[in-house]
Short mmCIF file of C-alpha atoms in Angstrom, two decimals:
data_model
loop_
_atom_site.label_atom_id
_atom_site.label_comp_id
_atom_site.label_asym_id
_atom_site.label_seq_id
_atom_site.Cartn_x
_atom_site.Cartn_y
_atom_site.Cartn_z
CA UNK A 1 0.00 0.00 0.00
CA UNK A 2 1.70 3.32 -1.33
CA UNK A 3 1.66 6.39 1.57
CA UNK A 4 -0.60 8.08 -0.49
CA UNK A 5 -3.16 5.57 0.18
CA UNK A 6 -2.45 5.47 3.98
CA UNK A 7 -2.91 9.32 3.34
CA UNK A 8 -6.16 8.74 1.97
CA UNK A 9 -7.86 6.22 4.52
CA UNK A 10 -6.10 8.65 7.75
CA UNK A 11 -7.96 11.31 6.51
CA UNK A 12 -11.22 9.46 6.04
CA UNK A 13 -10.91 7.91 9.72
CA UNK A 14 -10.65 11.20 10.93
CA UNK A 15 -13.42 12.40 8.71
CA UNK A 16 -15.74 9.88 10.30
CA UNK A 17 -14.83 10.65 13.96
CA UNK A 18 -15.38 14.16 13.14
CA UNK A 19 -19.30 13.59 11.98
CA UNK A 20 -20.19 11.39 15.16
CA UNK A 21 -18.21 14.02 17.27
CA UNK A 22 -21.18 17.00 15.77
CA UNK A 23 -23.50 14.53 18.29
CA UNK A 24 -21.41 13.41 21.07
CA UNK A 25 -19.89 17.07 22.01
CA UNK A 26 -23.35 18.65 21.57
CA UNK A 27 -24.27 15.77 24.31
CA UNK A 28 -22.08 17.51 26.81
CA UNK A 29 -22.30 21.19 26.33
CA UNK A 30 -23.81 22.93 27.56
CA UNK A 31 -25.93 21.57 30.07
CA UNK A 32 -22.73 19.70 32.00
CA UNK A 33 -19.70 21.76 30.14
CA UNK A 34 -19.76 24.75 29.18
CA UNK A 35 -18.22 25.21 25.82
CA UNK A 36 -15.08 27.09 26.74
CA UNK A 37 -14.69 25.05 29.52
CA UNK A 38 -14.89 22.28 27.32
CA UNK A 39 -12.26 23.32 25.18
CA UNK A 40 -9.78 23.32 27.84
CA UNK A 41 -10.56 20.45 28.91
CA UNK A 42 -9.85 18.57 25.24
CA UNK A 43 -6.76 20.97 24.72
CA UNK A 44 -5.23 19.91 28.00
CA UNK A 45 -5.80 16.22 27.58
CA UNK A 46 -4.44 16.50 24.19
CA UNK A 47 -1.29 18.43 25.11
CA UNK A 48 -0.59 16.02 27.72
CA UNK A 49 -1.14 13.21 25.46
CA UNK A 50 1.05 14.62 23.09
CA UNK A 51 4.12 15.53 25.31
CA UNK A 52 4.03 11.84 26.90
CA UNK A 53 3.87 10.18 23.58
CA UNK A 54 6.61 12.57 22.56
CA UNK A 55 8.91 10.97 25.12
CA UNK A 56 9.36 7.37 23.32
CA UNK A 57 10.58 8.82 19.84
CA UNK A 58 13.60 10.43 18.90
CA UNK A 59 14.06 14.63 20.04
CA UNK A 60 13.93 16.92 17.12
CA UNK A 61 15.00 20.36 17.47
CA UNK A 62 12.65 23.07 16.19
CA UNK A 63 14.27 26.14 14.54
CA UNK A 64 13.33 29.53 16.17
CA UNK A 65 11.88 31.13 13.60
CA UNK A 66 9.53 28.49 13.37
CA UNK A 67 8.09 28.94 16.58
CA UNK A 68 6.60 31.77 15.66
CA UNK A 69 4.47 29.94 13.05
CA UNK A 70 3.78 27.23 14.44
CA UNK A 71 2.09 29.70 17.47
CA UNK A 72 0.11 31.17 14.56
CA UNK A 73 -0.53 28.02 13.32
CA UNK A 74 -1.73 27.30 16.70
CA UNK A 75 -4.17 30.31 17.16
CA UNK A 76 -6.09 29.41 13.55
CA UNK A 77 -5.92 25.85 14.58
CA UNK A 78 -6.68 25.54 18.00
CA UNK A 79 -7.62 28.88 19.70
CA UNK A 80 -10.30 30.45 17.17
CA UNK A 81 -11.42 26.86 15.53
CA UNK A 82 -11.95 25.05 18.64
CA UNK A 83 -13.57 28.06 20.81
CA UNK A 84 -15.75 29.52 18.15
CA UNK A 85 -16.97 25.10 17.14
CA UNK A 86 -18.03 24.41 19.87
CA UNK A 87 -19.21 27.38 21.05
CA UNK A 88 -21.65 27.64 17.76
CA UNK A 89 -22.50 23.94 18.10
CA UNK A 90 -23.64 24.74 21.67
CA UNK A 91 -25.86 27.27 20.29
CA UNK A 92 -26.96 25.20 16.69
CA UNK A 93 -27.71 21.98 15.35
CA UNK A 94 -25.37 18.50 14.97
CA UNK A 95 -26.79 18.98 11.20
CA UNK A 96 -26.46 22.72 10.88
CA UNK A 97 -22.57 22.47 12.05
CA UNK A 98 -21.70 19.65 9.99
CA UNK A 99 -22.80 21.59 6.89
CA UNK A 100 -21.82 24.96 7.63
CA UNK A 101 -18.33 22.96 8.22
CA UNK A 102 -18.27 21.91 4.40
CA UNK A 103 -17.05 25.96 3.52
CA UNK A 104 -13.40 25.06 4.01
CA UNK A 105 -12.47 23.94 0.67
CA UNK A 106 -13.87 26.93 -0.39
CA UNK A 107 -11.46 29.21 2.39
CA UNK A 108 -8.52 27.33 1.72
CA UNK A 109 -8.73 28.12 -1.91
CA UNK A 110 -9.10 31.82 -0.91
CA UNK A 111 -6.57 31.61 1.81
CA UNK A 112 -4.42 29.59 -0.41
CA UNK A 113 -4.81 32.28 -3.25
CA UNK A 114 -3.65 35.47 -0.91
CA UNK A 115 -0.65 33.58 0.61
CA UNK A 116 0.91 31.58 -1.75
CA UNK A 117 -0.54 33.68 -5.10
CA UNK A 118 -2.39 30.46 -6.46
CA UNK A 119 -4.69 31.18 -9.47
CA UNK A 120 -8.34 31.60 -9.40
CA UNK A 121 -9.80 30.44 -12.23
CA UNK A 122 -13.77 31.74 -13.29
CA UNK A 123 -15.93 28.27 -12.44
CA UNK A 124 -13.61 28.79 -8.55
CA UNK A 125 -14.64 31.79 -8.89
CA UNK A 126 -18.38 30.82 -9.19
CA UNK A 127 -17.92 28.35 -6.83
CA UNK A 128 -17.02 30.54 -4.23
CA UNK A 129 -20.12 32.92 -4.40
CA UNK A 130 -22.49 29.86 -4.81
CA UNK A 131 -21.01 28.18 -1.65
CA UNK A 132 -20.94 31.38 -0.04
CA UNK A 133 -24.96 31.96 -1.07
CA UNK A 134 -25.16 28.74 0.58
CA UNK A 135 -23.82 29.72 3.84
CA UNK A 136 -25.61 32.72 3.95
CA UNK A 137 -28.82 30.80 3.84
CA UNK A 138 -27.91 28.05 6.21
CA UNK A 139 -26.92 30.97 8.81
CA UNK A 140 -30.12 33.17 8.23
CA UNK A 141 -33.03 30.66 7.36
CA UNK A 142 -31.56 27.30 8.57
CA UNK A 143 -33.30 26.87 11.64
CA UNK A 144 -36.97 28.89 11.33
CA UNK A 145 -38.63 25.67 12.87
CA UNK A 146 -36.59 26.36 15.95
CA UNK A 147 -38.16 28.49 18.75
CA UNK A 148 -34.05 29.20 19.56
CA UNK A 149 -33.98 31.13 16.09
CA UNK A 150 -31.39 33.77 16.96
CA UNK A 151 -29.41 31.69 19.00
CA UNK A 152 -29.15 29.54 16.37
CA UNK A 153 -27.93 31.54 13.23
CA UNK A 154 -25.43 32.95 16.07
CA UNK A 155 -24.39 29.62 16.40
CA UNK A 156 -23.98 29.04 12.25
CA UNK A 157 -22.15 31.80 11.68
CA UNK A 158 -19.72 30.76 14.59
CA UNK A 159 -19.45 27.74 13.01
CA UNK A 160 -18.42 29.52 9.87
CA UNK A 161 -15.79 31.51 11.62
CA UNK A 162 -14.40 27.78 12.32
CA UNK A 163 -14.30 26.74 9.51
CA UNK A 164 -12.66 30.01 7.49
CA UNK A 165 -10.20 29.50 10.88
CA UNK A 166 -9.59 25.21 9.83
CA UNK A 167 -8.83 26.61 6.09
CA UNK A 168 -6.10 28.88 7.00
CA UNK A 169 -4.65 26.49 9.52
CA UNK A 170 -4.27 23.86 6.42
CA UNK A 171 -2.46 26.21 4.37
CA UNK A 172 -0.36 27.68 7.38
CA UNK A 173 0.86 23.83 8.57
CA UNK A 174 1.35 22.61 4.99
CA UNK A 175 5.22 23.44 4.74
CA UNK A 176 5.49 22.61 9.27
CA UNK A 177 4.03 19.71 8.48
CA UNK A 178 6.83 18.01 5.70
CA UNK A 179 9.49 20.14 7.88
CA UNK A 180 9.37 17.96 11.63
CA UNK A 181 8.01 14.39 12.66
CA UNK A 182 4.43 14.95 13.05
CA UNK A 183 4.48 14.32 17.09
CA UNK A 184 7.25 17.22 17.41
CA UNK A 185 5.26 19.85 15.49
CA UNK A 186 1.89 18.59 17.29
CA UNK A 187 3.06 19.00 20.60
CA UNK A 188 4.23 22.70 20.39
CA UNK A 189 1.02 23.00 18.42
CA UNK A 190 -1.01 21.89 21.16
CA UNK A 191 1.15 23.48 24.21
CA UNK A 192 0.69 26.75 22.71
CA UNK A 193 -3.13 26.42 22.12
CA UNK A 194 -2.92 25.16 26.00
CA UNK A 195 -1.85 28.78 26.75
CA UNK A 196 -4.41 30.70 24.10
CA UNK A 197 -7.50 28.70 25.88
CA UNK A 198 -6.66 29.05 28.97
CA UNK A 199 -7.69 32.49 29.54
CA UNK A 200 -11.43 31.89 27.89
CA UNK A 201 -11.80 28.48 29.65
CA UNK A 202 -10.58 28.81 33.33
CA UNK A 203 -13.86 30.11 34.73
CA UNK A 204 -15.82 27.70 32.87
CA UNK A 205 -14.07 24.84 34.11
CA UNK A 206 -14.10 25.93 38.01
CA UNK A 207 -18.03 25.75 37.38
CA UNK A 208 -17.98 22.46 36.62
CA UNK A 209 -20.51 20.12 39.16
CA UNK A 210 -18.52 16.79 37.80
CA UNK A 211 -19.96 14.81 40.62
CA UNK A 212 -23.40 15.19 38.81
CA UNK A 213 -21.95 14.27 35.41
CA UNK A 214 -23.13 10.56 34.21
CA UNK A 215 -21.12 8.46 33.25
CA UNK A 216 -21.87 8.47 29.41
CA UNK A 217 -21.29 12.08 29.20
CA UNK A 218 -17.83 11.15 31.01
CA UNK A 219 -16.87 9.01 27.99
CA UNK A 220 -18.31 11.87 25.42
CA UNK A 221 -15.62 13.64 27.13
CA UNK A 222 -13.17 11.00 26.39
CA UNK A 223 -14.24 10.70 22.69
CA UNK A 224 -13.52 14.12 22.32
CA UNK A 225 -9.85 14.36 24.12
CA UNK A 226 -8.63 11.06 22.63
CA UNK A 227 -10.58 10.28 19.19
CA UNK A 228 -11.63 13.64 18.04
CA UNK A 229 -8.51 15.76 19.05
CA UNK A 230 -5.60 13.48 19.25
CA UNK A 231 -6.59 10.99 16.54
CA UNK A 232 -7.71 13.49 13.84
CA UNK A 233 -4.93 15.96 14.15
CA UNK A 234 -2.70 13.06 13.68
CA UNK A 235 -4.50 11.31 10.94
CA UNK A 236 -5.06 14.61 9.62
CA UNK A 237 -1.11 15.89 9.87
CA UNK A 238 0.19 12.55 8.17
CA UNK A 239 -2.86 13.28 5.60
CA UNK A 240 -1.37 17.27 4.80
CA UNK A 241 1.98 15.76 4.69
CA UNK A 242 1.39 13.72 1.60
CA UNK A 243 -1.50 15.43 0.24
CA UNK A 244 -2.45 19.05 -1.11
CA UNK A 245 -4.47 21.07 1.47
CA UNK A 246 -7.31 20.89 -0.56
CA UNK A 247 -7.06 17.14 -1.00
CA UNK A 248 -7.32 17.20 2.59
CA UNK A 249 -10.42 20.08 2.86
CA UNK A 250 -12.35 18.00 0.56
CA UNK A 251 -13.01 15.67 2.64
CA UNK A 252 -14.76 17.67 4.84
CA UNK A 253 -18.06 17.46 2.82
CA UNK A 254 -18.28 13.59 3.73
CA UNK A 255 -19.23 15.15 7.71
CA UNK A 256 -23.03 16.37 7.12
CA UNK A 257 -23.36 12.84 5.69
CA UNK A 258 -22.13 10.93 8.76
CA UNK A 259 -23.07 13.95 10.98
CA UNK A 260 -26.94 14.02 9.53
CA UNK A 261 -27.23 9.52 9.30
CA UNK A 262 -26.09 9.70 13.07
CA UNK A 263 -28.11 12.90 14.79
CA UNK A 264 -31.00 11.71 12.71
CA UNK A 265 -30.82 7.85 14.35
CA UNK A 266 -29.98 9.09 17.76
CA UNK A 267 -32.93 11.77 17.41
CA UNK A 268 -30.53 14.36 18.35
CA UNK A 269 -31.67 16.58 15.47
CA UNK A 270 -33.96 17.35 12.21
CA UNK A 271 -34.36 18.16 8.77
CA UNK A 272 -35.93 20.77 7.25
CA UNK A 273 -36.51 22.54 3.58
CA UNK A 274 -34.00 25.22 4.07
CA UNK A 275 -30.99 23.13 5.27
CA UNK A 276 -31.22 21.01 2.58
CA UNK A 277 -31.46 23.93 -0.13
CA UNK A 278 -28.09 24.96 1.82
CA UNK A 279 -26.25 22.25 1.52
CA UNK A 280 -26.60 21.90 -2.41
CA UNK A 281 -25.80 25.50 -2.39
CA UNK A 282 -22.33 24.57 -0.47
CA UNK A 283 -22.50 21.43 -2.35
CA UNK A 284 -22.39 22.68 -5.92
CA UNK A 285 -19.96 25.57 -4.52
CA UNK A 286 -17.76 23.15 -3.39
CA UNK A 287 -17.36 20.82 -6.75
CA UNK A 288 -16.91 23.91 -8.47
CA UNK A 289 -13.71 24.95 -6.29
CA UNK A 290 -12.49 21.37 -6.37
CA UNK A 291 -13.06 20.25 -9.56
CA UNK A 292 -10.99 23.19 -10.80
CA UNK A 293 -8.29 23.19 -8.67
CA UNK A 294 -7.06 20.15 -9.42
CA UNK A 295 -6.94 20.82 -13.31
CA UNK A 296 -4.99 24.12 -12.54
CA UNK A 297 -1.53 24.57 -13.40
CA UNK A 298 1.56 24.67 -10.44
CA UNK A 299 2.05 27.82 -9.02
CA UNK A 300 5.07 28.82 -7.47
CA UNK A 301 5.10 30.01 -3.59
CA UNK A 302 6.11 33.25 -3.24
CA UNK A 303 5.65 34.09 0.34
CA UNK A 304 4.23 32.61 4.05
CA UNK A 305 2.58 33.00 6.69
#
């Protein structure tokens, strides 16, 4: 089996943890966790994980000047994606979050386009505004049957922000990602996200009753730390380092699939009219991007982060 293969199935692993997670983390927050609160609590498990794990292979010094990206790497791809998920998925659907979640192929092309001066061609272009259109709707319209209206849209458009926050986090770890061993760059990754959270989480956390916690929302918890966060980053690292950050974004758009099959069986959430006209709106945007980024020519990189 060739490592782009191994590329392929990591990243769809991860892709399926990712659209049970939409169900299990809304589960928790935010009737037992808050969602700041929450996020602390998966940051520090993960860092911990990391550093410990980090012990049994070989040290690998990181250059200075790479510290500094890899914290910037670390406040797109820990700090304002984690806090602004699950705070929006606190506030929205499983359904809604896993859709609204699909934009990122669309923000990596633009992110990709301002930092490393790839093309846009007209049908990205297109793409782009109809996924956009899409989004719009979803955040607006996409949950009128809900008495929790405003609260909701609030919710999509902080998903959103997440997921214009995941895209430039792909295109910012691309080059980090070939550079060290994928435990080395993960670990910094994480410790500095540690620090970032810290300050929006604390009070959350202190509020925490966790004697009146069952014990299935215990092992949401767990999901989350170890399968979600640890597992996907990984999968999801090895994935960027042998594939194109699109490659990677695409799959994305297989999470409203699993997300919608699994709310939908657990009764956790619902369709309506509206979400589905949004999703073939982000649907349609996305093919466009994709199907025309990977007939474009090779760019060269002229600048980062």
């Amino acid at each position: 089996m060739n490592t782009r293969t191994l590329a392929l199935i990591a990243v769809s692993i991860a892709t399926l943890i990712y659209g049970i997670n939409y169900t299990i983390a809304k589960e928790v927050m935010p009737l037992y966790v808050k969602p700041f609160g929450f996020i602390l609590i998966r940051v520090f498990g993960a860092t911990a994980i990391f550093w410990l794990v980090s012990l049994f292979i070989k040290p690998e010094k990181i250059d200075k000047a790479d510290f500094k990206k890899i914290f910037i790497a670390a406040i797109f791809g820990i700090a304002l994606n984690m806090l602004a998920f699950f705070k929006g998925l606190s506030l929205t659907t499983p359904i809604s979050a896993s859709v609204m979640m699909v934009m990122s192929p669309i923000m990596v092309l633009i992110f990709s386009s301002i930092l490393i001066r790839k093309a846009i061609g007209k049908q990205r272009i297109l793409g782009v505004f109809i996924g956009l259109i899409g989004a719009i709707l979803l955040i607006t319209y996409g949950n009128t049957a809900n008495g929790t209206h405003a609260n909701n849209n609030f919710g999509n458009l902080l998903v959103f922000i997440n997921a214009a926050s995941y895209g430039l986090y792909l295109v910012l770890a691309k080059d980090l990602s070939k550079k060290y061993h994928p435990i080395t760059f993960i670990k910094w990754f994480y410790l500095f996200g540690l620090i970032l959270v810290i300050p929006f989480g604390y009070q959350e956390i202190t509020a925490v009753i966790w004697q009146q916690i069952p014990t299935k929302i215990y092992w949401n918890i767990g999901f989350v730390v170890i399968f979600t966060t640890c597992i996907t980053y990984l999968f999801n690292l090895y994935g960027l380092s042998k594939l194109k950050p699109t490659t990677v974004s695409v799959f994305i758009y297989l999470q409203p699939v699993i997300a919608t099959i699994y709310a939908l069986i657990v009764g956790s959430d619902t369709l309506n009219l509206m979400k589905v006209s949004a999703t073939i709106f982000i649907f349609l945007g996305v093919y466009l991007v994709t199907k025309q980024v990977e007939k474009a020519p090779k760019t060269i990189k002229t600048s980062s982060f």
